[in-house]
Short mmCIF file of C-alpha atoms in Angstrom, two decimals:
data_model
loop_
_atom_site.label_atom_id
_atom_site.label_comp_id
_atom_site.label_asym_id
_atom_site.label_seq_id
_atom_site.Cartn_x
_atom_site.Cartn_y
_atom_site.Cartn_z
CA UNK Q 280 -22.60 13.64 -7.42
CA UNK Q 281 -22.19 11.49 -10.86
CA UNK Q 282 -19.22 14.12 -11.76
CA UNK Q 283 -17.63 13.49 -8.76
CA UNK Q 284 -17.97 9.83 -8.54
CA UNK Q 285 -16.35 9.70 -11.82
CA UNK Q 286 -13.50 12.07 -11.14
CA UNK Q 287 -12.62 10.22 -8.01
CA UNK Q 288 -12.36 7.41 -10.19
CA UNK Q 289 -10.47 8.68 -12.85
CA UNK Q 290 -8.01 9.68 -9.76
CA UNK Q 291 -8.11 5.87 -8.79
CA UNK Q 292 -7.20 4.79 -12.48
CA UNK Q 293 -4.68 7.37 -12.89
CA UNK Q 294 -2.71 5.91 -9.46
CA UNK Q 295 -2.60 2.74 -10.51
CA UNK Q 296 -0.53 3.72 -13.78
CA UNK Q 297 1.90 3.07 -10.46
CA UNK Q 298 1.55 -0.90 -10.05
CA UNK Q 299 2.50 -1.49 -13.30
CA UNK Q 300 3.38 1.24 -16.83
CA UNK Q 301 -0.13 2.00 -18.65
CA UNK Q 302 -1.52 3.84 -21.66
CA UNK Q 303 -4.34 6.10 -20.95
CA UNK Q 304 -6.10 4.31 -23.12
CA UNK Q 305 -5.22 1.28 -20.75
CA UNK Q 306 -6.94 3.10 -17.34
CA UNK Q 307 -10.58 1.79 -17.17
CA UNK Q 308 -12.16 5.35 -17.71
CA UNK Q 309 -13.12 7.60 -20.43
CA UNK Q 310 -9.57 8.35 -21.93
CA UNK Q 311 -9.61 12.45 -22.34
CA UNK Q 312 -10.64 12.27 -18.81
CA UNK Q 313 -7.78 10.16 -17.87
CA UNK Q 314 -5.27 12.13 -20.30
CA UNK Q 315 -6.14 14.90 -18.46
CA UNK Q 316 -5.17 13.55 -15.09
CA UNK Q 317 -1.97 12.11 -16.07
CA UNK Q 318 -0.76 15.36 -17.78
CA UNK Q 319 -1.86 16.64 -13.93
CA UNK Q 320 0.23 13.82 -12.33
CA UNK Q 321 3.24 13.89 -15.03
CA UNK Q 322 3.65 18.27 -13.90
CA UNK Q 323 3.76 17.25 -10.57
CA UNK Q 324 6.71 14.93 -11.49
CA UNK Q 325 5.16 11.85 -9.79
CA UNK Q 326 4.11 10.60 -12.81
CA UNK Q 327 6.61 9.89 -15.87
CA UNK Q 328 6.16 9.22 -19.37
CA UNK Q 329 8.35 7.30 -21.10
CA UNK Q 330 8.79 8.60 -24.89
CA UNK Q 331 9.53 5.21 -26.55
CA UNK Q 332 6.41 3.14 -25.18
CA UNK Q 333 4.02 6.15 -24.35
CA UNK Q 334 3.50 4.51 -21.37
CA UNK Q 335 2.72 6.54 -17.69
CA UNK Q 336 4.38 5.30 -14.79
CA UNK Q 337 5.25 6.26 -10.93
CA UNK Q 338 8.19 8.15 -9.95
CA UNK Q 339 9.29 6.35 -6.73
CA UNK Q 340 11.66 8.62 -5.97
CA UNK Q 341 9.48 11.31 -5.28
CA UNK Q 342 7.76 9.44 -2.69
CA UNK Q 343 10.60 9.35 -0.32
CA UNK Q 344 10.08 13.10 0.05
CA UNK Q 345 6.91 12.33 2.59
CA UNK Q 346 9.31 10.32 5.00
CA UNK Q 347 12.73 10.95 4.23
CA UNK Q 348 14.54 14.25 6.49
CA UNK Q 349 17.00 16.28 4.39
CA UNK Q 350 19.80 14.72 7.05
CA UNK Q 351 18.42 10.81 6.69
CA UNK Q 352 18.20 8.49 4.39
CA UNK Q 353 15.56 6.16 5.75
CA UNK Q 354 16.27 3.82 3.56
CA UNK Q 355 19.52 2.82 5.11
CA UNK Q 356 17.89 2.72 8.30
CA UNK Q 357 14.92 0.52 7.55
CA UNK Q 358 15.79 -1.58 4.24
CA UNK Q 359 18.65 -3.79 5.35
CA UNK Q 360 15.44 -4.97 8.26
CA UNK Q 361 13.23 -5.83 5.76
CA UNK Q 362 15.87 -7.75 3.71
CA UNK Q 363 16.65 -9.54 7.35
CA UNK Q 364 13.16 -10.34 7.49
CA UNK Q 365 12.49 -11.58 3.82
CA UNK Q 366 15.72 -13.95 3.64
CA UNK Q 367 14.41 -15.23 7.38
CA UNK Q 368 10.81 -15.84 6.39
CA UNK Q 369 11.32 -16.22 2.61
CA UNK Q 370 8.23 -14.40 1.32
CA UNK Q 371 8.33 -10.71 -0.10
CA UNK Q 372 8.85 -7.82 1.88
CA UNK Q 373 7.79 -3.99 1.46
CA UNK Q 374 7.84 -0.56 3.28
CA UNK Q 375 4.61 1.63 2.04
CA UNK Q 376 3.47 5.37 2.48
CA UNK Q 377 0.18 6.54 2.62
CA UNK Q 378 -0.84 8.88 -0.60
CA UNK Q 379 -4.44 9.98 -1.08
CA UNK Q 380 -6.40 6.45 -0.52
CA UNK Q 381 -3.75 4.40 -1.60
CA UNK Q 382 -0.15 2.65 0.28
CA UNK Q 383 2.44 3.13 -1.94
CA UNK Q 384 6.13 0.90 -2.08
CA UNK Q 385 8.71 2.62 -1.63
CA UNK Q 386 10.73 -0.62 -0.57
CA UNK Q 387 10.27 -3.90 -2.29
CA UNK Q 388 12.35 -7.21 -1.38
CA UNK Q 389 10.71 -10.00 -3.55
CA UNK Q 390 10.45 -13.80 -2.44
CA UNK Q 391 12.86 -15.95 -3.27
CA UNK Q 392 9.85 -18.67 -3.84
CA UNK Q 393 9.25 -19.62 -7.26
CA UNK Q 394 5.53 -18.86 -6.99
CA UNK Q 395 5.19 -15.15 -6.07
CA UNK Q 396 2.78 -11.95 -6.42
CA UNK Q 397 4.91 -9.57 -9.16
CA UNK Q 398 5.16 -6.38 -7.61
CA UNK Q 399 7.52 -3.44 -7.99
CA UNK Q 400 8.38 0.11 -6.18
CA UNK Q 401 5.22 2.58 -7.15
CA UNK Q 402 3.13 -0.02 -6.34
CA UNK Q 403 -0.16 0.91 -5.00
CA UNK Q 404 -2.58 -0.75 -2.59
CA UNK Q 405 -6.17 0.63 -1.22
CA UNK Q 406 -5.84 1.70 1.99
CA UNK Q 407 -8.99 0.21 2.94
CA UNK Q 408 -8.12 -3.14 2.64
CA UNK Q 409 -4.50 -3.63 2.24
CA UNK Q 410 -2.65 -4.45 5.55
CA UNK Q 411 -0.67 -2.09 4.95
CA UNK Q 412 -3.16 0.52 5.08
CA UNK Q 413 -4.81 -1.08 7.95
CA UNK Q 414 -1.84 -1.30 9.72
CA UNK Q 415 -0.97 2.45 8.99
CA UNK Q 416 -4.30 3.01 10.58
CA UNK Q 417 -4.01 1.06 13.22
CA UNK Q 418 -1.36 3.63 14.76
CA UNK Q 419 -2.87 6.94 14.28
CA UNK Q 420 -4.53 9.00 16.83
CA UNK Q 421 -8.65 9.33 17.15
CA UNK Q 422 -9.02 12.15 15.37
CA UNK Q 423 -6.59 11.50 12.05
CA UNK Q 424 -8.26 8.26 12.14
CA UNK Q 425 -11.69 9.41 11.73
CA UNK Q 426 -10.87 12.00 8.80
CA UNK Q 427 -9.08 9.09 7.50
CA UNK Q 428 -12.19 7.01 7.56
CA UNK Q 429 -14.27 9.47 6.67
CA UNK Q 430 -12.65 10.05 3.63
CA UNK Q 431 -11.37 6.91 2.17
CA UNK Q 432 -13.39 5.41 -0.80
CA UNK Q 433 -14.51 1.94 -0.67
CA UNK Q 434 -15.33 0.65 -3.81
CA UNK Q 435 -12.26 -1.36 -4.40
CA UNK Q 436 -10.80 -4.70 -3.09
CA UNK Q 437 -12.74 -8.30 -3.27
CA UNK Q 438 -16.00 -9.17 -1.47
CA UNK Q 439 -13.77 -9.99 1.65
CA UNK Q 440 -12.81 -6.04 1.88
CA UNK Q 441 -14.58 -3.64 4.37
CA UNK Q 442 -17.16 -1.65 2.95
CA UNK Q 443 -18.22 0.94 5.78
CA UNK Q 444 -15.94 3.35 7.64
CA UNK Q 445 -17.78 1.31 10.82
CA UNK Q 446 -16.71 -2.35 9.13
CA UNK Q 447 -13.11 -0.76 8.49
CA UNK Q 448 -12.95 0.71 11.95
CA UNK Q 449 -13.40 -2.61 13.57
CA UNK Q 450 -10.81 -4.40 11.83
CA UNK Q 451 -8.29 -1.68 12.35
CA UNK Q 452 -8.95 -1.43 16.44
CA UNK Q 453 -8.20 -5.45 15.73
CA UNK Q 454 -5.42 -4.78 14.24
CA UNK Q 455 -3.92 -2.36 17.10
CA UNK Q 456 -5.08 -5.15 19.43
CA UNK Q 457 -2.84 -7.94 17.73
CA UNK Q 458 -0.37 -5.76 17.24
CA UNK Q 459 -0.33 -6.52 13.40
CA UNK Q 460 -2.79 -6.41 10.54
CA UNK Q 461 -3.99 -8.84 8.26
CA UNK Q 462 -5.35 -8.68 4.29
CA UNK Q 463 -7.15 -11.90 4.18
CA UNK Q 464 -8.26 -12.11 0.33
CA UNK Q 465 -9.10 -8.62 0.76
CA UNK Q 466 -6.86 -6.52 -2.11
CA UNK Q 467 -6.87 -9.80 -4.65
CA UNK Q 468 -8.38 -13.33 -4.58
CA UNK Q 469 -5.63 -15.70 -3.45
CA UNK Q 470 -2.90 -13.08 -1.73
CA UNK Q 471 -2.21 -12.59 1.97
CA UNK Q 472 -0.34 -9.90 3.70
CA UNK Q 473 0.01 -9.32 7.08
CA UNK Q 474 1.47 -5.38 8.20
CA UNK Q 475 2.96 -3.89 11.14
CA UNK Q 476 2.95 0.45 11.38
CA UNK Q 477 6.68 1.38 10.40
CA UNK Q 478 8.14 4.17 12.66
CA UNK Q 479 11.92 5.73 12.05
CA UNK Q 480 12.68 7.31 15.71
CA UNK Q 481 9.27 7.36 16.82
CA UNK Q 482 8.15 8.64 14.07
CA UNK Q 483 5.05 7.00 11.85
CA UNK Q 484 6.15 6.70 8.51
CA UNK Q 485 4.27 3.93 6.95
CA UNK Q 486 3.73 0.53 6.90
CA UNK Q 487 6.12 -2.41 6.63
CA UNK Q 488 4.82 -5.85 5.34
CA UNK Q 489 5.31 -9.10 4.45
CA UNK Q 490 2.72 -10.57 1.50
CA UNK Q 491 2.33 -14.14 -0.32
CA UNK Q 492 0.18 -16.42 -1.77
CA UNK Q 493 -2.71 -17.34 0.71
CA UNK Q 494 -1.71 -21.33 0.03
CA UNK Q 495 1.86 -20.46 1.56
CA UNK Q 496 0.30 -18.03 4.47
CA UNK Q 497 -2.64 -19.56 6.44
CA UNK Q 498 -3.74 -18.07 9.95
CA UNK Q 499 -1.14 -20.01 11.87
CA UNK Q 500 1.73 -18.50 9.75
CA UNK Q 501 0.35 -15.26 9.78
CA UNK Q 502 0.65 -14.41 13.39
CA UNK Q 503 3.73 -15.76 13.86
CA UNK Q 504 4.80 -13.65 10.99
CA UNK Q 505 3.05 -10.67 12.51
CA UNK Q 506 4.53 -10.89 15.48
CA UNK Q 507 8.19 -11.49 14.35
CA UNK Q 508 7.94 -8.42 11.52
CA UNK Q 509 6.56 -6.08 14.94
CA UNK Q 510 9.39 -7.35 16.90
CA UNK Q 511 12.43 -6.88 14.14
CA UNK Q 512 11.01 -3.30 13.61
CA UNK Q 513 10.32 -2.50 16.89
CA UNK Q 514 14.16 -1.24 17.36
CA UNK Q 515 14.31 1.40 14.46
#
């Protein structure tokens, strides 16, 4: 069970070469391990190395396989709402895709606020306690959402994030209920995101969110957010 704690953690580490370009050396596990994974990643082509810095990082592109038909670009379809919503609301916007136990951006529209959270396409955040994941959840069917559960690994986020597949459950049948879903403090002390499920056609794809600094997005300003990024979605 050690073995397998560790490679699921080395997995982790290796994924979040995606939020930002890392050495191996870099990933907070033993590095031969973590070599190992990235070579893994890098023949898979969602991983790239870049031969000046020897630094790993995501491909984004690939990403858009997992929600992108060979006769649509979703990105024309759902982008130019998210920029809508950003210049409306002013704080950064993002379109994520679920990949193993992580959201990943595969849209990014950053604030035009001089304080801001840097983020980047290939970004990664825990399903477990992003809004984005939670919102993802939120719109899946009883089954896929107890394999998804059942599955997901808990160990990261702040003391705020669930830490039981009962404790997540909860907040995602919230989440359905509001029609939205919130990241309270939950992914990193002092950032807020709130997360509606994104659907091209009637199709789920994702999640779409907005995300800030908690100072700029208390409770009141999160539901109205919520409820205005459901509603400008709500005709793709």
């Amino acid at each position: 069970m050690a073995a397998v704690r560790r490679e699921r953690r080395a997995h982790r580490a290796a994924l979040r070469a995606g939020a930002q370009p890392l050495t191996a050396a870099e990933l907070d596990v033993n590095r031969s391990t973590a070599l190992r994974l990235l070579a893994e990643l890098v023949a898979t082509g969602y991983i790239a190395r870049s031969p000046a810095t020897k630094r790993y990082a995501t491909v984004p592109a690939k990403f858009y396989g997992l929600v992108r038909a060979p006769e649509t670009d979703w990105s024309q379809i759902i982008d130019p709402v998210l920029a809508a919503v950003r210049d409306e609301c002013g704080d950064a916007t993002m379109l994520a895709v679920p990949a193993n136990d992580m959201m990943v951006y595969l849209s990014f529209f950053p604030t035009r606020h001089m304080v801001a959270v840097s983020e980047q396409l290939g970004t990664t955040r825990p399903i477990h306690c992003s809004a984005l994941g939670k919102a993802y959840l939120s719109a899946l069917d009883p089954d896929n959402l107890d394999a998804h559960l059942a599955r997901l690994s808990y160990a990261s986020g702040t003391e705020w994030a669930s830490k039981t597949p009962a404790e997540l459950r909860r907040r995602v049948e919230e989440s359905r209920k509001a029609g939205y879903a919130v990241d309270r403090d939950e992914t990193f002390d002092g950032v807020r995101c709130v997360a509606v499920p994104a659907r091209i056609r009637g199709n789920l794809i994702g999640a779409a969110g907005i995300s800030g600094p908690s100072s700029r997005l208390p409770d009141t300003r999160i539901e109205e957010l919520g409820e205005y990024l459901a509603a400008s979605l709500s005709a793709l």
